[in-house]
Coordinates of C-alpha atoms in Angstrom, one line a residue:
X1 CA -4.7 5.8 -35.0
X2 CA -2.0 3.7 -35.5
X3 CA -2.8 -0.3 -34.3
X4 CA -0.2 0.1 -32.2
X5 CA -1.7 3.3 -30.4
X6 CA -4.6 1.0 -30.5
X7 CA -3.3 -2.4 -28.9
X8 CA -1.4 0.1 -26.1
X9 CA -4.8 1.8 -25.4
X10 CA -6.4 -1.4 -25.2
X11 CA -3.7 -2.8 -22.4
X12 CA -3.2 0.2 -20.7
X13 CA -7.0 0.0 -19.6
X14 CA -7.6 -3.5 -18.6
X15 CA -3.8 -2.6 -16.5
X16 CA -6.0 -0.1 -14.9
X17 CA -8.7 -2.6 -14.4
X18 CA -6.9 -4.3 -12.4
X19 CA -5.6 -2.9 -10.4
X20 CA -9.2 -1.4 -9.3
X21 CA -9.3 -5.1 -8.5
X22 CA -6.4 -5.1 -6.6
X23 CA -8.1 -1.9 -4.8
X24 CA -11.0 -3.8 -4.2
X25 CA -9.2 -6.9 -2.9
X26 CA -7.0 -4.8 -0.5
X27 CA -10.2 -3.7 1.3
X28 CA -11.3 -6.1 1.6
X29 CA -8.4 -7.2 3.2
X30 CA -8.9 -4.0 6.1
X31 CA -11.8 -5.4 7.2
X32 CA -11.2 -9.1 7.2
X33 CA -9.6 -10.5 11.0
X34 CA -6.1 -11.1 11.1
X35 CA -5.2 -14.2 9.9
X36 CA -7.1 -13.6 6.7
X37 CA -5.9 -10.1 6.4
X38 CA -1.5 -12.0 5.7
X39 CA -3.4 -14.2 3.0
X40 CA -4.9 -11.5 1.5
X41 CA -1.6 -9.6 2.2
X42 CA 0.0 -12.6 0.1
X43 CA -2.0 -12.8 -2.4
X44 CA -2.0 -9.0 -3.4
X45 CA 2.2 -9.2 -3.3
X46 CA 1.7 -12.3 -6.1
X47 CA -0.9 -10.1 -8.2
X48 CA 0.9 -6.5 -7.9
X49 CA 4.4 -8.4 -8.7
X50 CA 2.3 -9.3 -11.7
X51 CA 0.7 -5.9 -12.6
X52 CA 5.0 -4.1 -12.3
X53 CA 5.8 -7.1 -15.3
X54 CA 2.6 -5.8 -17.7
X55 CA 3.0 -3.0 -16.9
X56 CA 6.7 -3.1 -17.7
X57 CA 6.1 -4.7 -21.2
X58 CA 3.4 -2.0 -21.9
X59 CA 6.3 0.1 -21.7
X60 CA 8.8 -1.8 -23.7
X61 CA 6.2 -1.9 -26.3
X62 CA 5.1 1.7 -26.4
X63 CA 8.8 2.3 -26.9
X64 CA 9.6 0.1 -30.5
X65 CA 9.5 1.8 -33.4
X66 CA 6.3 1.2 -35.3
X67 CA 8.6 -2.2 -37.2
X68 CA 9.4 -3.8 -34.0
X69 CA 6.1 -3.2 -31.7
X70 CA 4.3 -6.5 -33.4
X71 CA 7.4 -8.8 -32.8
X72 CA 7.3 -7.7 -28.4
X73 CA 3.6 -7.8 -29.3
X74 CA 3.4 -11.7 -27.8
X75 CA 5.0 -10.9 -24.6
X76 CA 2.6 -7.9 -23.9
X77 CA 0.0 -10.2 -24.0
X78 CA 1.1 -13.3 -22.7
X79 CA 2.2 -11.0 -19.4
X80 CA -1.7 -9.3 -19.8
X81 CA -2.7 -13.5 -19.8
X82 CA -1.2 -14.3 -16.4
X83 CA -2.3 -10.8 -15.0
X84 CA -5.3 -11.2 -15.6
X85 CA -5.6 -15.3 -14.8
X86 CA -3.7 -14.6 -11.8
X87 CA -6.5 -11.5 -10.3
X88 CA -9.8 -13.3 -11.2
X89 CA -8.3 -16.9 -9.5
X90 CA -7.5 -15.1 -6.7
X91 CA -10.6 -12.9 -6.2
X92 CA -12.3 -16.1 -6.1
X93 CA -10.2 -17.8 -4.2
X94 CA -9.8 -15.4 -1.6
X95 CA -13.9 -14.8 -1.6
X96 CA -14.5 -18.3 -1.4
X97 CA -12.7 -18.8 1.5
X98 CA -12.7 -16.0 4.0
X99 CA -16.7 -15.5 3.3
X100 CA -18.4 -13.6 6.3

């Protein structure tokens, strides 16, 4: 397996984990009171945009030739870092803010 393919698989797995966390947040939002649900929905919408950005970078990376993908790797890592950080921060904020 090439380094490019291994890296692509790693990022795909991490994006899937972020999407699973978003699904968990959506489920929590459904069980929250109406005012809390609005806050959840706002934060989840922002996270979904970051997931889409990470997926776009991943697609760009996977379509790049072997000699060009290294240059795109930094952009993909940056998108992943932003997504990962946002998911963690948002999950922590929402859980603290809307504890039952």
